[in-house]
Coordinates of C-alpha atoms in Angstrom, one line a residue:
X1 CA 26.0 -3.3 -10.1
X2 CA 22.8 -2.3 -8.2
X3 CA 22.7 1.3 -7.1
X4 CA 21.8 1.5 -3.4
X5 CA 18.2 2.8 -3.0
X6 CA 17.7 3.3 -6.7
X7 CA 14.1 2.3 -6.3
X8 CA 13.4 4.7 -3.4
X9 CA 11.9 8.2 -3.8
X10 CA 11.6 10.8 -1.1
X11 CA 8.4 12.8 -0.9
X12 CA 8.3 15.3 -3.9
X13 CA 10.9 13.6 -6.0
X14 CA 8.3 12.3 -8.4
X15 CA 6.2 15.5 -8.6
X16 CA 4.2 16.2 -11.7
X17 CA 1.8 19.1 -11.8
X18 CA -0.8 19.0 -9.1
X19 CA 0.5 15.6 -8.1
X20 CA 3.0 15.5 -5.2
X21 CA 4.0 12.1 -6.5
X22 CA 3.2 10.3 -9.8
X23 CA 4.4 6.8 -10.5
X24 CA 3.6 5.4 -14.0
X25 CA 5.3 3.6 -16.9
X26 CA 7.3 6.7 -17.7
X27 CA 9.8 5.4 -15.1
X28 CA 12.4 3.1 -16.6
X29 CA 11.8 -0.4 -15.8
X30 CA 8.2 0.2 -14.5
X31 CA 5.2 -1.0 -16.4
X32 CA 2.2 -2.7 -14.5
X33 CA 1.3 -0.2 -11.7
X34 CA 0.8 3.4 -11.0
X35 CA 0.1 5.8 -8.1
X36 CA -0.6 9.5 -7.7
X37 CA -0.8 11.4 -4.5
X38 CA -2.1 15.0 -4.1
X39 CA -2.7 17.5 -1.3
X40 CA -5.9 19.4 -2.3
X41 CA -7.1 22.5 -0.5
X42 CA -10.5 22.9 -2.1
X43 CA -9.0 22.4 -5.6
X44 CA -9.2 19.6 -8.1
X45 CA -7.0 16.9 -9.7
X46 CA -8.1 15.5 -13.0
X47 CA -7.1 12.2 -14.7
X48 CA -8.2 11.3 -18.4
X49 CA -10.0 8.3 -19.6
X50 CA -7.9 5.6 -21.1
X51 CA -6.9 1.9 -20.7
X52 CA -6.3 2.2 -17.0
X53 CA -8.3 1.2 -14.0
X54 CA -8.0 3.3 -10.7
X55 CA -8.9 3.2 -7.1
X56 CA -9.4 6.6 -5.3
X57 CA -8.2 6.4 -1.7
X58 CA -8.8 9.3 0.7
X59 CA -5.7 9.4 3.0
X60 CA -7.1 12.4 5.0
X61 CA -10.1 14.6 4.4
X62 CA -13.1 14.0 2.2
X63 CA -13.7 14.3 -1.5
X64 CA -16.2 14.3 -4.4
X65 CA -15.2 12.3 -7.5
X66 CA -16.8 13.1 -10.9
X67 CA -16.9 10.1 -13.1
X68 CA -19.2 8.6 -15.7
X69 CA -21.4 11.6 -15.6
X70 CA -22.1 11.5 -11.9
X71 CA -20.5 12.5 -8.6
X72 CA -19.5 10.0 -5.8
X73 CA -18.9 11.5 -2.3
X74 CA -16.1 9.9 -0.3
X75 CA -16.6 10.5 3.4
X76 CA -12.8 9.8 3.9
X77 CA -11.3 10.0 7.4
X78 CA -9.2 12.3 9.6
X79 CA -6.0 10.4 9.0
X80 CA -4.6 7.1 7.8
X81 CA -4.3 6.1 11.4
X82 CA -8.1 6.4 12.0
X83 CA -9.2 3.0 10.5
X84 CA -10.5 2.2 7.0
X85 CA -11.9 4.8 4.6
X86 CA -14.4 4.4 1.9
X87 CA -12.8 4.1 -1.6
X88 CA -13.9 4.4 -5.2
X89 CA -13.0 2.0 -8.0
X90 CA -13.2 3.5 -11.4
X91 CA -13.0 1.0 -14.3
X92 CA -10.8 1.4 -17.4
X93 CA -12.2 3.6 -20.0
X94 CA -13.4 6.3 -17.6
X95 CA -11.8 9.5 -16.7
X96 CA -12.3 11.3 -13.2
X97 CA -11.9 14.5 -11.4
X98 CA -11.3 14.6 -7.7
X99 CA -12.3 17.7 -5.7
X100 CA -12.0 18.4 -1.9
X101 CA -9.7 19.2 0.9
X102 CA -7.1 16.7 2.2
X103 CA -4.6 14.1 0.9
X104 CA -5.8 11.7 -1.7
X105 CA -4.1 8.8 -3.5
X106 CA -5.1 7.2 -6.8
X107 CA -3.9 3.7 -7.5
X108 CA -3.6 2.7 -11.1
X109 CA -3.0 -0.3 -13.4
X110 CA -3.1 -0.4 -17.2
X111 CA -5.7 -2.7 -18.6
X112 CA -8.0 -3.1 -21.6
X113 CA -10.5 -5.0 -19.6
X114 CA -13.6 -3.0 -18.6
X115 CA -15.0 -3.5 -15.1
X116 CA -18.0 -1.7 -13.5
X117 CA -17.1 1.2 -11.1
X118 CA -18.0 0.6 -7.5
X119 CA -18.1 2.7 -4.2
X120 CA -16.9 0.5 -1.2
X121 CA -18.1 2.0 2.2
X122 CA -15.8 2.1 5.1
X123 CA -18.0 -0.4 7.0
X124 CA -17.6 -2.9 4.1
X125 CA -13.8 -2.9 4.0
X126 CA -12.4 -6.2 5.3
X127 CA -10.1 -5.5 8.2
X128 CA -7.4 -8.1 9.0
X129 CA -5.2 -8.4 12.0
X130 CA -2.1 -10.1 10.6
X131 CA 0.7 -11.5 12.6
X132 CA 1.1 -11.6 16.4
X133 CA 3.3 -10.1 19.1
X134 CA 5.6 -7.5 17.8
X135 CA 4.8 -8.6 14.3
X136 CA 1.2 -7.5 14.7
X137 CA -0.2 -5.1 12.1
X138 CA -3.6 -4.1 10.7
X139 CA -4.5 -4.6 7.0
X140 CA -7.4 -2.9 5.2
X141 CA -8.2 -5.3 2.2
X142 CA -10.5 -3.0 0.2
X143 CA -8.8 -3.7 -3.2
X144 CA -7.9 -7.4 -2.9
X145 CA -9.5 -10.1 -5.0
X146 CA -11.9 -11.2 -2.4
X147 CA -13.2 -7.7 -1.9
X148 CA -13.1 -6.1 -5.4
X149 CA -13.8 -7.3 -8.9
X150 CA -10.9 -5.5 -10.7
X151 CA -9.0 -6.5 -13.8
X152 CA -5.5 -6.2 -12.5
X153 CA -5.2 -4.0 -9.4
X154 CA -4.6 -5.5 -6.0
X155 CA -4.6 -2.7 -3.3
X156 CA -4.5 -2.7 0.4
X157 CA -3.1 -0.5 3.3
X158 CA -1.3 -1.5 6.5
X159 CA -0.9 0.1 9.8
X160 CA 2.0 -0.9 12.0
X161 CA 2.0 0.3 15.6
X162 CA 5.1 1.9 17.1
X163 CA 7.7 -0.8 17.9
X164 CA 6.2 -3.4 15.6
X165 CA 7.4 -5.0 12.3
X166 CA 5.5 -5.7 9.1
X167 CA 6.2 -7.0 5.6
X168 CA 7.9 -9.6 7.8
X169 CA 9.2 -12.2 7.1
X170 CA 10.7 -10.9 3.9
X171 CA 9.0 -12.3 0.9
X172 CA 8.8 -12.0 -2.9
X173 CA 6.4 -12.2 -5.7
X174 CA 8.5 -12.2 -8.9
X175 CA 8.0 -15.7 -10.4
X176 CA 5.0 -17.3 -11.9
X177 CA 4.7 -20.6 -10.0
X178 CA 1.0 -21.6 -10.2
X179 CA -0.7 -22.0 -6.8
X180 CA 2.5 -20.8 -5.0
X181 CA 3.7 -17.5 -6.3
X182 CA 2.5 -14.8 -8.7
X183 CA 4.4 -12.0 -10.5
X184 CA 3.5 -8.6 -9.1
X185 CA 5.1 -5.2 -9.2
X186 CA 4.5 -3.3 -5.8
X187 CA 4.4 0.3 -4.7
X188 CA 4.8 1.3 -1.1
X189 CA 3.6 4.7 -0.1
X190 CA 4.4 5.7 3.4
X191 CA 3.1 7.9 6.2
X192 CA 4.5 8.1 9.7
X193 CA 3.2 9.8 12.9
X194 CA 3.9 10.0 16.7
X195 CA 2.3 6.9 18.4
X196 CA -1.2 7.5 20.0
X197 CA -0.9 8.9 23.5
X198 CA 2.8 9.5 23.1
X199 CA 4.8 12.5 24.2
X200 CA 6.5 13.4 20.9
X201 CA 6.5 17.1 20.1
X202 CA 4.6 18.3 17.0
X203 CA 7.9 18.9 15.0
X204 CA 9.3 15.5 15.8
X205 CA 11.0 13.8 12.8
X206 CA 8.8 10.9 12.5
X207 CA 10.4 8.0 10.5
X208 CA 10.5 4.3 10.0
X209 CA 12.7 1.9 8.0
X210 CA 12.1 -0.3 5.0
X211 CA 14.4 -2.8 3.1
X212 CA 14.5 -4.8 -0.1
X213 CA 17.1 -7.2 -1.4
X214 CA 17.9 -9.4 -4.4
X215 CA 16.3 -12.6 -5.6
X216 CA 17.0 -14.6 -8.7
X217 CA 14.8 -12.3 -10.7
X218 CA 17.1 -9.3 -10.3
X219 CA 19.4 -7.1 -8.3
X220 CA 17.8 -4.6 -5.8
X221 CA 18.9 -3.0 -2.6
X222 CA 16.9 -0.6 -0.5
X223 CA 17.8 0.3 3.0
X224 CA 15.9 3.5 3.8
X225 CA 14.6 5.8 6.5
X226 CA 11.1 6.5 5.3
X227 CA 9.0 9.5 6.2
X228 CA 5.6 10.7 5.2
X229 CA 5.1 10.9 1.5
X230 CA 8.1 8.8 0.6
X231 CA 7.6 6.0 -2.0
X232 CA 9.5 2.6 -2.5
X233 CA 9.0 0.6 -5.7
X234 CA 9.6 -3.2 -5.7
X235 CA 9.9 -4.5 -9.3
X236 CA 11.2 -7.8 -8.0
X237 CA 13.2 -9.2 -5.1
X238 CA 12.6 -9.8 -1.5
X239 CA 11.1 -7.0 0.4
X240 CA 10.8 -6.4 4.1
X241 CA 10.9 -5.7 6.9
X242 CA 9.1 -2.4 7.3
X243 CA 9.8 -1.4 11.0
X244 CA 8.2 1.3 13.1
X245 CA 10.3 2.7 16.0
X246 CA 8.6 2.6 19.4
X247 CA 7.8 6.3 19.2
X248 CA 6.1 6.3 15.8
X249 CA 3.3 4.5 14.0
X250 CA 3.9 3.5 10.4
X251 CA 1.2 3.4 7.6
X252 CA 1.7 2.3 4.0
X253 CA -0.4 1.8 1.0
X254 CA 0.3 -1.1 -1.3
X255 CA -0.3 -1.1 -5.0
X256 CA 0.2 -4.3 -6.9
X257 CA -0.4 -5.7 -10.5
X258 CA 1.5 -7.8 -12.8
X259 CA 1.7 -9.6 -16.2
X260 CA 0.1 -13.0 -15.0
X261 CA -3.3 -13.9 -16.4
X262 CA -4.7 -14.6 -12.9
X263 CA -5.3 -11.7 -10.5
X264 CA -3.9 -13.2 -7.3
X265 CA -1.4 -12.3 -4.5
X266 CA 0.8 -15.3 -3.8
X267 CA 4.2 -14.8 -2.2
X268 CA 7.3 -16.9 -1.3
X269 CA 9.0 -16.2 2.1
X270 CA 12.8 -15.9 2.2
X271 CA 13.4 -19.6 3.2
X272 CA 15.8 -18.4 5.9
X273 CA 13.1 -16.3 7.5
X274 CA 9.9 -18.4 6.9
X275 CA 10.2 -20.0 10.3
X276 CA 9.2 -16.7 11.9
X277 CA 5.5 -17.4 11.1
X278 CA 5.5 -20.4 13.3
X279 CA 6.2 -18.3 16.3
X280 CA 2.9 -16.3 16.0
X281 CA 0.7 -19.3 17.1
X282 CA 2.0 -18.8 20.7
X283 CA 1.7 -15.0 20.8
X284 CA -1.3 -12.7 21.2
X285 CA -2.3 -10.0 18.7
X286 CA -1.0 -6.6 19.8
X287 CA -3.8 -5.2 22.1
X288 CA -3.4 -1.7 20.6
X289 CA -5.1 -3.1 17.5
X290 CA -7.4 -2.4 15.7
X291 CA -7.0 1.2 15.1
X292 CA -10.5 2.2 14.2
X293 CA -13.0 5.0 14.8
X294 CA -16.5 3.8 14.1
X295 CA -16.5 0.3 12.4
X296 CA -16.3 -3.2 13.6
X297 CA -13.4 -5.6 13.1
X298 CA -13.9 -8.6 10.9
X299 CA -11.9 -11.6 12.0
X300 CA -8.2 -11.8 12.5
X301 CA -5.9 -14.1 10.6
X302 CA -2.3 -15.1 11.1

């Protein structure tokens, strides 16, 4: 019998040293992806060299990353709702030290394949406006196969404006069906904030919702109110929707990797919900998007 919300972890539940949250293969049933999140106030967070590739993602603030005998400056951003940030990919076999002030995430995947490290500027991050109408959301594809030459990692982040739905229709990627579906573990890291221009007080309890449910690959059930810093893991099964209440904007960072030889993100919609995509052709993209500060949107797709 599946335990309700067994793959959902409120902020701080996975703390480890300087890391507010640490996801890795020490968690039972988890093996292909990792994520570490820290709040630094001028301090440092260190990760050793090993058979693991990483992407350093400033959530808020700016940082310097020491790696391979040099230091890379990440300009970062004010918050996750201020458009894309620059990121740093550090290939397997290299350790790193992150220094600075703000919140930082480090996505991970174990691999013995060595790829060169690379700094991706915010202006070079592909920005996708996905869906339409109330299903509109903004995707920053800095760690997808088209944007980054990594070994296993597939990483992106999504902004869902208040009142909108994302990870919708519900879909899965837990079978190897060449050309149709790939096997990928997935991590969702969430942040939530009052909508731009809204009237919510500073101490408002910002939240959103997230769901998963079972597929032939295994039993899973998540029906959670999510708040900033919470993490949901998806080892298998259908996942979605992620829904933002009208008063709050929703952000999540997705980290994916899996056992298949090809690094590709291919999904199967729940056949009972796949029809929803057909409705987007007659709807406009939410005019509030894109959420950006100083870069230019690259084409929208549906």
